[in-house]
Tab-separated table of N, CA and C in Angstrom:
chain	number	residue	atom	x	y	z
A	1	MET	N	-14.922	68.218	-1.943
A	1	MET	CA	-13.818	67.595	-2.646
A	1	MET	C	-14.003	67.841	-4.144
A	2	PRO	N	-12.949	68.251	-4.821
A	2	PRO	CA	-13.053	68.500	-6.262
A	2	PRO	C	-13.359	67.207	-7.011
A	3	PHE	N	-14.105	67.332	-8.091
A	3	PHE	CA	-14.528	66.146	-8.845
A	3	PHE	C	-13.362	65.375	-9.451
A	4	TRP	N	-12.245	66.053	-9.810
A	4	TRP	CA	-11.130	65.342	-10.421
A	4	TRP	C	-10.463	64.391	-9.431
A	5	ARG	N	-10.500	64.685	-8.134
A	5	ARG	CA	-9.942	63.771	-7.129
A	5	ARG	C	-10.766	62.480	-7.084
A	6	THR	N	-12.058	62.617	-7.187
A	6	THR	CA	-12.935	61.450	-7.212
A	6	THR	C	-12.648	60.620	-8.446
A	7	GLU	N	-12.448	61.279	-9.586
A	7	GLU	CA	-12.107	60.561	-10.820
A	7	GLU	C	-10.770	59.849	-10.681
A	8	GLU	N	-9.776	60.510	-10.061
A	8	GLU	CA	-8.469	59.891	-9.858
A	8	GLU	C	-8.592	58.621	-9.009
A	9	ARG	N	-9.363	58.736	-7.935
A	9	ARG	CA	-9.567	57.563	-7.077
A	9	ARG	C	-10.252	56.446	-7.848
A	10	GLY	N	-11.258	56.795	-8.626
A	10	GLY	CA	-11.959	55.796	-9.436
A	10	GLY	C	-11.035	55.147	-10.440
A	11	THR	N	-10.194	55.941	-11.080
A	11	THR	CA	-9.241	55.414	-12.058
A	11	THR	C	-8.237	54.491	-11.379
A	12	ARG	N	-7.728	54.925	-10.209
A	12	ARG	CA	-6.778	54.083	-9.473
A	12	ARG	C	-7.426	52.778	-9.027
A	13	ALA	N	-8.678	52.834	-8.625
A	13	ALA	CA	-9.386	51.618	-8.198
A	13	ALA	C	-9.544	50.659	-9.373
A	14	VAL	N	-9.880	51.183	-10.541
A	14	VAL	CA	-10.023	50.331	-11.740
A	14	VAL	C	-8.680	49.738	-12.121
A	15	GLU	N	-7.620	50.548	-12.085
A	15	GLU	CA	-6.282	50.051	-12.410
A	15	GLU	C	-5.859	48.949	-11.436
A	16	GLU	N	-6.124	49.136	-10.153
A	16	GLU	CA	-5.792	48.120	-9.145
A	16	GLU	C	-6.600	46.847	-9.373
A	17	TRP	N	-7.879	47.001	-9.698
A	17	TRP	CA	-8.725	45.850	-9.981
A	17	TRP	C	-8.183	45.088	-11.195
A	18	ASN	N	-7.775	45.809	-12.244
A	18	ASN	CA	-7.207	45.162	-13.437
A	18	ASN	C	-5.911	44.429	-13.102
A	19	ARG	N	-5.046	45.068	-12.293
A	19	ARG	CA	-3.794	44.405	-11.894
A	19	ARG	C	-4.083	43.125	-11.121
A	20	GLN	N	-5.061	43.190	-10.208
A	20	GLN	CA	-5.418	42.003	-9.416
A	20	GLN	C	-5.989	40.909	-10.299
A	21	LEU	N	-6.829	41.294	-11.252
A	21	LEU	CA	-7.410	40.330	-12.185
A	21	LEU	C	-6.326	39.634	-12.998
A	22	LEU	N	-5.366	40.407	-13.507
A	22	LEU	CA	-4.262	39.824	-14.275
A	22	LEU	C	-3.402	38.916	-13.399
A	23	ALA	N	-3.163	39.320	-12.165
A	23	ALA	CA	-2.377	38.490	-11.240
A	23	ALA	C	-3.107	37.190	-10.941
A	24	ASP	N	-4.435	37.266	-10.747
A	24	ASP	CA	-5.224	36.060	-10.493
A	24	ASP	C	-5.171	35.117	-11.692
A	25	GLU	N	-5.284	35.661	-12.900
A	25	GLU	CA	-5.223	34.838	-14.111
A	25	GLU	C	-3.848	34.196	-14.265
A	26	ALA	N	-2.791	34.964	-13.994
A	26	ALA	CA	-1.434	34.421	-14.078
A	26	ALA	C	-1.248	33.311	-13.053
A	27	GLY	N	-1.767	33.512	-11.852
A	27	GLY	CA	-1.675	32.484	-10.815
A	27	GLY	C	-2.420	31.223	-11.206
A	28	ALA	N	-3.588	31.377	-11.802
A	28	ALA	CA	-4.360	30.216	-12.252
A	28	ALA	C	-3.623	29.472	-13.358
A	29	ARG	N	-3.002	30.209	-14.290
A	29	ARG	CA	-2.221	29.559	-15.357
A	29	ARG	C	-1.032	28.806	-14.779
A	30	GLU	N	-0.359	29.410	-13.797
A	30	GLU	CA	0.785	28.748	-13.167
A	30	GLU	C	0.355	27.486	-12.438
A	31	ARG	N	-0.782	27.545	-11.719
A	31	ARG	CA	-1.287	26.359	-11.014
A	31	ARG	C	-1.666	25.265	-12.004
A	32	ALA	N	-2.303	25.645	-13.119
A	32	ALA	CA	-2.679	24.662	-14.138
A	32	ALA	C	-1.434	24.036	-14.744
A	33	GLN	N	-0.410	24.838	-15.009
A	33	GLN	CA	0.841	24.314	-15.558
A	33	GLN	C	1.489	23.345	-14.583
A	34	GLN	N	1.502	23.701	-13.309
A	34	GLN	CA	2.103	22.823	-12.304
A	34	GLN	C	1.317	21.522	-12.167
A	35	GLU	N	-0.024	21.607	-12.169
A	35	GLU	CA	-0.851	20.401	-12.098
A	35	GLU	C	-0.570	19.492	-13.285
A	36	PHE	N	-0.444	20.083	-14.478
A	36	PHE	CA	-0.160	19.277	-15.662
A	36	PHE	C	1.214	18.623	-15.549
A	37	GLU	N	2.214	19.381	-15.136
A	37	GLU	CA	3.572	18.838	-15.019
A	37	GLU	C	3.647	17.704	-14.003
A	38	GLU	N	2.809	17.748	-12.958
A	38	GLU	CA	2.808	16.706	-11.935
A	38	GLU	C	1.911	15.521	-12.302
A	39	SER	N	1.117	15.646	-13.349
A	39	SER	CA	0.219	14.568	-13.773
A	39	SER	C	1.011	13.476	-14.485
A	40	PRO	N	0.429	12.281	-14.653
A	40	PRO	CA	1.122	11.235	-15.407
A	40	PRO	C	1.527	11.697	-16.811
A	41	THR	N	0.669	12.469	-17.475
A	41	THR	CA	0.989	12.948	-18.823
A	41	THR	C	2.167	13.911	-18.795
A	42	GLY	N	2.158	14.841	-17.873
A	42	GLY	CA	3.263	15.793	-17.763
A	42	GLY	C	4.567	15.109	-17.401
A	43	ARG	N	4.491	14.137	-16.484
A	43	ARG	CA	5.702	13.398	-16.112
A	43	ARG	C	6.182	12.522	-17.264
A	44	ALA	N	5.237	11.974	-18.051
A	44	ALA	CA	5.616	11.174	-19.225
A	44	ALA	C	6.332	12.046	-20.243
A	45	ARG	N	5.837	13.267	-20.446
A	45	ARG	CA	6.476	14.194	-21.388
A	45	ARG	C	7.892	14.522	-20.940
A	46	ALA	N	8.059	14.805	-19.644
A	46	ALA	CA	9.380	15.133	-19.110
A	46	ALA	C	10.325	13.939	-19.221
A	47	ALA	N	9.825	12.746	-18.924
A	47	ALA	CA	10.660	11.540	-19.021
A	47	ALA	C	11.083	11.298	-20.463
A	48	TYR	N	10.186	11.510	-21.406
A	48	TYR	CA	10.513	11.341	-22.829
A	48	TYR	C	11.570	12.360	-23.240
A	49	ASP	N	11.357	13.611	-22.843
A	49	ASP	CA	12.319	14.669	-23.173
A	49	ASP	C	13.685	14.408	-22.555
A	50	ASP	N	13.701	13.745	-21.395
A	50	ASP	CA	14.968	13.414	-20.731
A	50	ASP	C	15.644	12.180	-21.331
A	51	GLY	N	14.976	11.530	-22.296
A	51	GLY	CA	15.563	10.371	-22.964
A	51	GLY	C	15.449	9.070	-22.200
A	52	LEU	N	14.566	9.001	-21.216
A	52	LEU	CA	14.418	7.766	-20.445
A	52	LEU	C	13.807	6.667	-21.306
A	53	GLU	N	14.098	5.422	-20.979
A	53	GLU	CA	13.598	4.276	-21.737
A	53	GLU	C	12.372	3.636	-21.078
A	54	ILE	N	12.192	3.854	-19.777
A	54	ILE	CA	11.071	3.275	-19.036
A	54	ILE	C	10.393	4.384	-18.257
A	55	PHE	N	9.066	4.341	-18.248
A	55	PHE	CA	8.278	5.298	-17.469
A	55	PHE	C	7.219	4.521	-16.709
A	56	GLN	N	7.055	4.839	-15.431
A	56	GLN	CA	6.073	4.144	-14.590
A	56	GLN	C	5.312	5.161	-13.758
A	57	PHE	N	4.027	4.921	-13.564
A	57	PHE	CA	3.263	5.733	-12.632
A	57	PHE	C	2.192	4.883	-11.974
A	58	SER	N	1.791	5.305	-10.780
A	58	SER	CA	0.703	4.665	-10.039
A	58	SER	C	-0.387	5.694	-9.827
A	59	LEU	N	-1.627	5.210	-9.813
A	59	LEU	CA	-2.750	6.127	-9.711
A	59	LEU	C	-3.920	5.449	-9.013
A	60	PRO	N	-4.433	6.051	-7.921
A	60	PRO	CA	-5.661	5.520	-7.339
A	60	PRO	C	-6.788	5.674	-8.366
A	61	LEU	N	-7.492	4.591	-8.652
A	61	LEU	CA	-8.465	4.616	-9.746
A	61	LEU	C	-9.671	5.500	-9.468
A	62	ASP	N	-9.925	5.859	-8.217
A	62	ASP	CA	-11.040	6.764	-7.953
A	62	ASP	C	-10.665	8.231	-8.164
A	63	GLU	N	-9.402	8.502	-8.481
A	63	GLU	CA	-8.945	9.869	-8.738
A	63	GLU	C	-8.747	10.165	-10.220
A	64	VAL	N	-9.098	9.230	-11.081
A	64	VAL	CA	-8.810	9.348	-12.513
A	64	VAL	C	-9.409	10.604	-13.141
A	65	THR	N	-10.627	10.956	-12.786
A	65	THR	CA	-11.284	12.080	-13.448
A	65	THR	C	-10.751	13.443	-13.010
A	66	SER	N	-9.794	13.473	-12.102
A	66	SER	CA	-9.168	14.740	-11.728
A	66	SER	C	-7.756	14.851	-12.304
A	67	VAL	N	-7.403	13.955	-13.238
A	67	VAL	CA	-6.061	13.928	-13.809
A	67	VAL	C	-6.010	14.750	-15.098
A	68	PRO	N	-5.130	15.766	-15.161
A	68	PRO	CA	-4.972	16.518	-16.413
A	68	PRO	C	-4.303	15.638	-17.468
A	69	VAL	N	-4.851	15.643	-18.687
A	69	VAL	CA	-4.261	14.842	-19.758
A	69	VAL	C	-3.739	15.698	-20.907
A	70	ALA	N	-4.142	16.969	-20.969
A	70	ALA	CA	-3.663	17.860	-22.034
A	70	ALA	C	-3.901	19.300	-21.619
A	71	ARG	N	-3.144	20.192	-22.272
A	71	ARG	CA	-3.331	21.630	-22.065
A	71	ARG	C	-3.455	22.310	-23.404
A	72	ALA	N	-4.403	23.227	-23.498
A	72	ALA	CA	-4.554	24.038	-24.698
A	72	ALA	C	-3.497	25.143	-24.662
A	73	ALA	N	-3.247	25.755	-25.803
A	73	ALA	CA	-2.278	26.842	-25.873
A	73	ALA	C	-2.656	27.986	-24.932
A	74	SER	N	-3.947	28.152	-24.684
A	74	SER	CA	-4.424	29.220	-23.796
A	74	SER	C	-4.157	28.903	-22.330
A	75	GLY	N	-3.771	27.671	-22.028
A	75	GLY	CA	-3.537	27.259	-20.650
A	75	GLY	C	-4.670	26.456	-20.054
A	76	GLU	N	-5.795	26.333	-20.782
A	76	GLU	CA	-6.910	25.536	-20.280
A	76	GLU	C	-6.491	24.072	-20.191
A	77	VAL	N	-6.915	23.417	-19.114
A	77	VAL	CA	-6.539	22.029	-18.871
A	77	VAL	C	-7.711	21.115	-19.213
A	78	HIS	N	-7.425	20.028	-19.926
A	78	HIS	CA	-8.429	19.014	-20.253
A	78	HIS	C	-8.223	17.856	-19.279
A	79	LEU	N	-9.273	17.493	-18.538
A	79	LEU	CA	-9.187	16.408	-17.555
A	79	LEU	C	-9.668	15.096	-18.160
A	80	ALA	N	-9.154	13.998	-17.623
A	80	ALA	CA	-9.522	12.664	-18.098
A	80	ALA	C	-10.971	12.353	-17.743
A	81	ALA	N	-11.656	11.673	-18.658
A	81	ALA	CA	-13.007	11.183	-18.375
A	81	ALA	C	-12.933	9.814	-17.720
A	82	ASP	N	-11.896	9.047	-18.065
A	82	ASP	CA	-11.689	7.724	-17.487
A	82	ASP	C	-10.226	7.343	-17.656
A	83	ILE	N	-9.871	6.150	-17.225
A	83	ILE	CA	-8.460	5.735	-17.273
A	83	ILE	C	-7.950	5.633	-18.704
A	84	SER	N	-8.836	5.362	-19.656
A	84	SER	CA	-8.405	5.285	-21.061
A	84	SER	C	-7.831	6.607	-21.535
A	85	ASP	N	-8.407	7.721	-21.093
A	85	ASP	CA	-7.873	9.034	-21.465
A	85	ASP	C	-6.457	9.222	-20.942
A	86	VAL	N	-6.215	8.786	-19.716
A	86	VAL	CA	-4.877	8.928	-19.125
A	86	VAL	C	-3.880	8.067	-19.895
A	87	LEU	N	-4.236	6.808	-20.135
A	87	LEU	CA	-3.326	5.909	-20.845
A	87	LEU	C	-3.071	6.393	-22.267
A	88	ASP	N	-4.116	6.854	-22.954
A	88	ASP	CA	-3.959	7.373	-24.313
A	88	ASP	C	-3.032	8.584	-24.333
A	89	ALA	N	-3.177	9.479	-23.352
A	89	ALA	CA	-2.326	10.663	-23.295
A	89	ALA	C	-0.865	10.283	-23.099
A	90	VAL	N	-0.598	9.275	-22.266
A	90	VAL	CA	0.788	8.835	-22.049
A	90	VAL	C	1.338	8.188	-23.322
A	91	VAL	N	0.529	7.391	-24.005
A	91	VAL	CA	0.967	6.779	-25.269
A	91	VAL	C	1.292	7.865	-26.292
A	92	ARG	N	0.479	8.915	-26.355
A	92	ARG	CA	0.726	10.016	-27.290
A	92	ARG	C	2.028	10.749	-26.979
A	93	GLU	N	2.476	10.657	-25.733
A	93	GLU	CA	3.736	11.297	-25.353
A	93	GLU	C	4.948	10.465	-25.766
A	94	GLY	N	4.708	9.302	-26.380
A	94	GLY	CA	5.818	8.503	-26.896
A	94	GLY	C	6.114	7.241	-26.113
A	95	TRP	N	5.107	6.696	-25.435
A	95	TRP	CA	5.305	5.521	-24.598
A	95	TRP	C	4.372	4.402	-25.033
A	96	ASP	N	4.839	3.165	-24.871
A	96	ASP	CA	4.068	1.966	-25.203
A	96	ASP	C	3.794	1.215	-23.898
A	97	LEU	N	2.506	0.932	-23.621
A	97	LEU	CA	2.155	0.232	-22.387
A	97	LEU	C	2.773	-1.160	-22.390
A	98	HIS	N	3.592	-1.432	-21.396
A	98	HIS	CA	4.278	-2.715	-21.293
A	98	HIS	C	3.530	-3.656	-20.344
A	99	SER	N	3.170	-3.156	-19.167
A	99	SER	CA	2.482	-3.997	-18.192
A	99	SER	C	1.784	-3.110	-17.162
A	100	PHE	N	0.889	-3.727	-16.423
A	100	PHE	CA	0.215	-3.006	-15.349
A	100	PHE	C	-0.165	-3.988	-14.253
A	101	SER	N	-0.429	-3.449	-13.087
A	101	SER	CA	-0.908	-4.268	-11.978
A	101	SER	C	-1.807	-3.396	-11.117
A	102	THR	N	-2.640	-4.045	-10.340
A	102	THR	CA	-3.492	-3.319	-9.398
A	102	THR	C	-3.306	-3.925	-8.012
A	103	VAL	N	-3.540	-3.101	-7.023
A	103	VAL	CA	-3.439	-3.539	-5.641
A	103	VAL	C	-4.472	-2.755	-4.835
A	104	PHE	N	-5.038	-3.398	-3.839
A	104	PHE	CA	-5.917	-2.698	-2.918
A	104	PHE	C	-5.050	-2.199	-1.774
A	105	ALA	N	-4.909	-0.887	-1.664
A	105	ALA	CA	-4.104	-0.282	-0.604
A	105	ALA	C	-5.021	0.034	0.572
A	106	MET	N	-4.946	-0.762	1.616
A	106	MET	CA	-5.825	-0.610	2.764
A	106	MET	C	-5.432	0.627	3.571
A	107	ARG	N	-6.440	1.429	3.934
A	107	ARG	CA	-6.224	2.600	4.783
A	107	ARG	C	-6.611	2.306	6.219
A	108	THR	N	-7.798	1.735	6.416
A	108	THR	CA	-8.256	1.434	7.775
A	108	THR	C	-8.954	0.086	7.791
A	109	ALA	N	-8.930	-0.550	8.953
A	109	ALA	CA	-9.646	-1.808	9.146
A	109	ALA	C	-10.096	-1.869	10.595
A	110	SER	N	-11.301	-2.372	10.802
A	110	SER	CA	-11.791	-2.542	12.169
A	110	SER	C	-12.690	-3.768	12.214
A	111	VAL	N	-12.676	-4.436	13.352
A	111	VAL	CA	-13.492	-5.625	13.552
A	111	VAL	C	-14.501	-5.310	14.650
A	112	THR	N	-15.759	-5.649	14.402
A	112	THR	CA	-16.805	-5.439	15.410
A	112	THR	C	-17.425	-6.785	15.758
A	113	GLY	N	-17.851	-6.954	16.983
A	113	GLY	CA	-18.548	-8.167	17.392
A	113	GLY	C	-17.635	-9.326	17.734
A	114	GLY	N	-16.412	-9.063	18.081
A	114	GLY	CA	-15.520	-10.146	18.494
A	114	GLY	C	-15.009	-10.963	17.330
A	115	GLY	N	-14.677	-12.231	17.633
A	115	GLY	CA	-14.064	-13.116	16.639
A	115	GLY	C	-14.988	-13.501	15.502
A	116	THR	N	-16.285	-13.512	15.749
A	116	THR	CA	-17.224	-13.887	14.689
A	116	THR	C	-17.926	-12.669	14.096
A	117	GLY	N	-17.400	-11.502	14.403
A	117	GLY	CA	-18.036	-10.257	13.975
A	117	GLY	C	-17.734	-9.886	12.534
A	118	ARG	N	-17.943	-8.648	12.296
A	118	ARG	CA	-17.825	-8.096	10.954
A	118	ARG	C	-16.569	-7.236	10.864
A	119	ALA	N	-15.887	-7.292	9.729
A	119	ALA	CA	-14.704	-6.464	9.496
A	119	ALA	C	-15.057	-5.371	8.498
A	120	ASP	N	-14.721	-4.155	8.845
A	120	ASP	CA	-14.887	-3.021	7.939
A	120	ASP	C	-13.509	-2.586	7.468
A	121	VAL	N	-13.349	-2.544	6.166
A	121	VAL	CA	-12.063	-2.191	5.577
A	121	VAL	C	-12.298	-1.063	4.582
A	122	SER	N	-11.401	-0.077	4.576
A	122	SER	CA	-11.466	0.972	3.559
A	122	SER	C	-10.083	1.165	2.969
A	123	GLY	N	-10.055	1.598	1.742
A	123	GLY	CA	-8.788	1.802	1.070
A	123	GLY	C	-9.011	2.241	-0.360
A	124	ASP	N	-7.957	2.144	-1.147
A	124	ASP	CA	-7.986	2.576	-2.541
A	124	ASP	C	-7.513	1.456	-3.450
A	125	LEU	N	-8.144	1.357	-4.613
A	125	LEU	CA	-7.649	0.468	-5.655
A	125	LEU	C	-6.649	1.278	-6.473
A	126	VAL	N	-5.381	0.873	-6.417
A	126	VAL	CA	-4.306	1.616	-7.062
A	126	VAL	C	-3.756	0.781	-8.213
A	127	ALA	N	-3.644	1.413	-9.370
A	127	ALA	CA	-3.073	0.745	-10.543
A	127	ALA	C	-1.688	1.317	-10.801
A	128	THR	N	-0.765	0.444	-11.172
A	128	THR	CA	0.586	0.846	-11.549
A	128	THR	C	0.802	0.418	-12.993
A	129	TYR	N	1.252	1.363	-13.808
A	129	TYR	CA	1.457	1.127	-15.235
A	129	TYR	C	2.926	1.319	-15.566
A	130	VAL	N	3.466	0.411	-16.391
A	130	VAL	CA	4.848	0.504	-16.837
A	130	VAL	C	4.828	0.664	-18.355
A	131	PHE	N	5.525	1.675	-18.833
A	131	PHE	CA	5.596	1.979	-20.260
A	131	PHE	C	7.045	1.913	-20.731
A	132	LEU	N	7.231	1.538	-21.993
A	132	LEU	CA	8.532	1.567	-22.642
A	132	LEU	C	8.509	2.645	-23.715
A	133	ARG	N	9.649	3.267	-23.926
A	133	ARG	CA	9.758	4.338	-24.922
A	133	ARG	C	9.430	3.787	-26.307
A	134	GLU	N	8.625	4.534	-27.068
A	134	GLU	CA	8.230	4.138	-28.419
A	134	GLU	C	8.293	5.387	-29.294
A	135	GLU	N	9.388	5.508	-30.033
A	135	GLU	CA	9.631	6.713	-30.837
A	135	GLU	C	8.519	7.003	-31.833
A	136	SER	N	7.966	5.972	-32.465
A	136	SER	CA	7.004	6.197	-33.546
A	136	SER	C	5.636	6.658	-33.051
A	137	SER	N	5.364	6.553	-31.755
A	137	SER	CA	4.044	6.942	-31.255
A	137	SER	C	4.045	8.334	-30.626
A	138	HIS	N	5.133	9.067	-30.741
A	138	HIS	CA	5.231	10.380	-30.094
A	138	HIS	C	4.394	11.406	-30.860
A	139	ALA	N	3.210	11.720	-30.328
A	139	ALA	CA	2.306	12.717	-30.924
A	139	ALA	C	1.434	13.288	-29.820
A	140	PRO	N	1.987	14.199	-28.982
A	140	PRO	CA	1.219	14.745	-27.860
A	140	PRO	C	-0.135	15.309	-28.296
A	141	LEU	N	-1.123	15.134	-27.446
A	141	LEU	CA	-2.478	15.594	-27.723
A	141	LEU	C	-2.526	17.113	-27.746
A	142	GLU	N	-3.062	17.666	-28.810
A	142	GLU	CA	-3.259	19.112	-28.941
A	142	GLU	C	-4.719	19.404	-28.704
A	143	VAL	N	-5.025	20.253	-27.749
A	143	VAL	CA	-6.397	20.622	-27.449
A	143	VAL	C	-6.667	21.997	-28.050
A	144	PRO	N	-7.659	22.114	-28.938
A	144	PRO	CA	-7.978	23.431	-29.508
A	144	PRO	C	-8.479	24.383	-28.420
A	145	GLU	N	-8.342	25.681	-28.667
A	145	GLU	CA	-8.833	26.712	-27.738
A	145	GLU	C	-10.297	26.481	-27.406
A	146	GLY	N	-10.641	26.619	-26.126
A	146	GLY	CA	-12.029	26.543	-25.701
A	146	GLY	C	-12.612	25.148	-25.564
A	147	ASN	N	-11.800	24.087	-25.698
A	147	ASN	CA	-12.303	22.714	-25.584
A	147	ASN	C	-11.776	22.008	-24.354
A	148	ALA	N	-11.470	22.745	-23.294
A	148	ALA	CA	-10.921	22.102	-22.090
A	148	ALA	C	-11.983	21.369	-21.334
């Protein structure tokens, strides 16, 4: 086989690898954008942009550290360290915390040992927050490049 055919194949393989790499990066950016838009912060931004006066969200408190609170210009997502990060991000989107409540949402329950036995219950502690529009607090969090 002539050497130029081998070079052509190598070049095509590199080009295909580059195309796949770019497609993977674009897909990751799209997924990050969608995750942000579906997060309390992203929904708060959309509600503010839509001119709504009240914004409410509920969140299982054990899922707080997986909640996106900001995006860098590069597309990197900054996740909440605790519930304060989530609430602060929503306030920065132009909302004032009005009220909140918590509830234990039971998933499963079982009783062992008859009437005097033991009950095992599992579930989630879910918090619901209600915010009112606050024009003067609108200052979305800007994350510098590389600090996600």
